[in-house]
Amino acid sequence: MEDGGCVGIGGRCDRVDRRWAARLALAAGTAALLVLLVFAGLRSFALVGVGLAGLAATAAGLWWVLAHTGAIRVLAGLLAAAAPVAVLVLYALAGLLWVVLVSVALWTLAVATGRTALALDTGPARTPERPAAPPGRPFLIMNPRSGGGKVGRFRLAEKARALGAEVVVLDPGHPQDVAELARRAVDDGADLLGVAGGDGTQALVAGVAAARGVPFVVISAGTRNHFAMDLGLDRADPSACLQALTDGVELRVDLGFIDVGVPTAEGRGRVFVNNASFGAYATVVQSPAYRDDKARTTLQMLPDLLTHHSGPRLTVRADAVTVDKPQAVLVSNNPYRMGDPAGLGRRDRLDSGVLGVLGVKVDNAVQAAAMLRGSHGPELTSIAAREVVVDADVPVVPVGVDGEALSVPAPVRCWIEPGALRVRLPRHRPGVPRGKPPMDWRRVRRLALTVGRTAAGRATG
């Protein structure tokens, strides 16, 4: 019977999964190297060198595309497109294209299964949640324009009112202060606040909920719904989020804050649930032309921004780390995943108590190529900190706060308040897909051998 089922996380089934995933990773990685050595011999080193050179040329070409205009941009685009094609042609002329493709496929399998083994071995701790009684007077704010009209398409206002909620549907023709609406609702007796709208609106009302100590409901009616995604909510059907009003659980998550130079009614700075961005992107979105033609405006402005001919020159201080003159900085409410391409833009947790800080500093094509090393080089800084200060050589810097363009006096201070927000979620929801940790061959080897011996010892003991 023991072999026929799982005994939860940490049980025999999980041990077997980890063991065989790690063993498959080692076998596939060894096979990838053997294919190169057996069928290419000493030429295998040349094959690897040519491949790395092609990647570096592609990265350099992309940098020149972004940092230049005119003929240089055209030639750089041709280089970025031609480099990988040239590499494949060289492999084919040498009669070793199939060797490279098989080896790459085996290596990809090795890395994927190895990271799966490590994820099974060290899955992230879950945010503690507790049962929650239905609210007595829930108050919801809905933006009918968010997400292309999801409020109307999913009949969110009608469904929420049927569950006993008071609903205010914003009038697009008459802008309203959503934070002030939330404050008045709590003063009138509301014991829960919620928003069906974009992340910027979510943040404004979440700040009021945190300050007044009432729970907050996220309804995924925005366009991208990053906050809802990281809470594990259903983004395909925002009406499913309304189940939090009748069958919900509650957990506490962190909130990021940024000092925008003007005190809020709560007196703690502007809240961000996702991130605050500085540098090139924040400057581009401030342009009046950006809304009408995003791609053209970005390509026109980036060359001067990336080469420091325009835009503020930033200095970032995060705890003991200082980053001088980065072109772009992203300060996030909890760190984003870094080693998992499938999970980029996601956060495994919202209660780690630290900000994530990503800084990009690339001044030439060589550094652009060096970014292939990921977060291990000086071109890309990835750290966690409780407080971040972004200074500039200008008195006011452009900042994007949860997608909203602001101008903020420098220096700009960002900080995090752990567990500041009580979030009410449906008991049954899709959840956040588990992220995979960076590949660590030593851990994979130890896992494959040690777990196997442990399982064998328990079976015979």
mmCIF file of C-alpha atoms in Angstrom, residues 20 35 187 241 305 339 401 442 446:
data_model
loop_
_atom_site.group_PDB
_atom_site.id
_atom_site.type_symbol
_atom_site.label_atom_id
_atom_site.label_comp_id
_atom_site.label_asym_id
_atom_site.label_seq_id
_atom_site.Cartn_x
_atom_site.Cartn_y
_atom_site.Cartn_z
ATOM 1 C CA TRP A 20 14.123 10.251 -9.811
ATOM 2 C CA VAL A 35 27.154 13.319 -27.244
ATOM 3 C CA ASP A 187 -16.474 56.062 8.498
ATOM 4 C CA CYS A 241 -13.127 36.607 -6.578
ATOM 5 C CA LEU A 305 18.159 57.658 -22.026
ATOM 6 C CA GLY A 339 16.026 32.150 -11.963
ATOM 7 C CA VAL A 401 3.964 53.575 -9.269
ATOM 8 C CA ARG A 442 25.969 19.974 -6.333
ATOM 9 C CA ARG A 446 23.570 15.160 -3.370
#
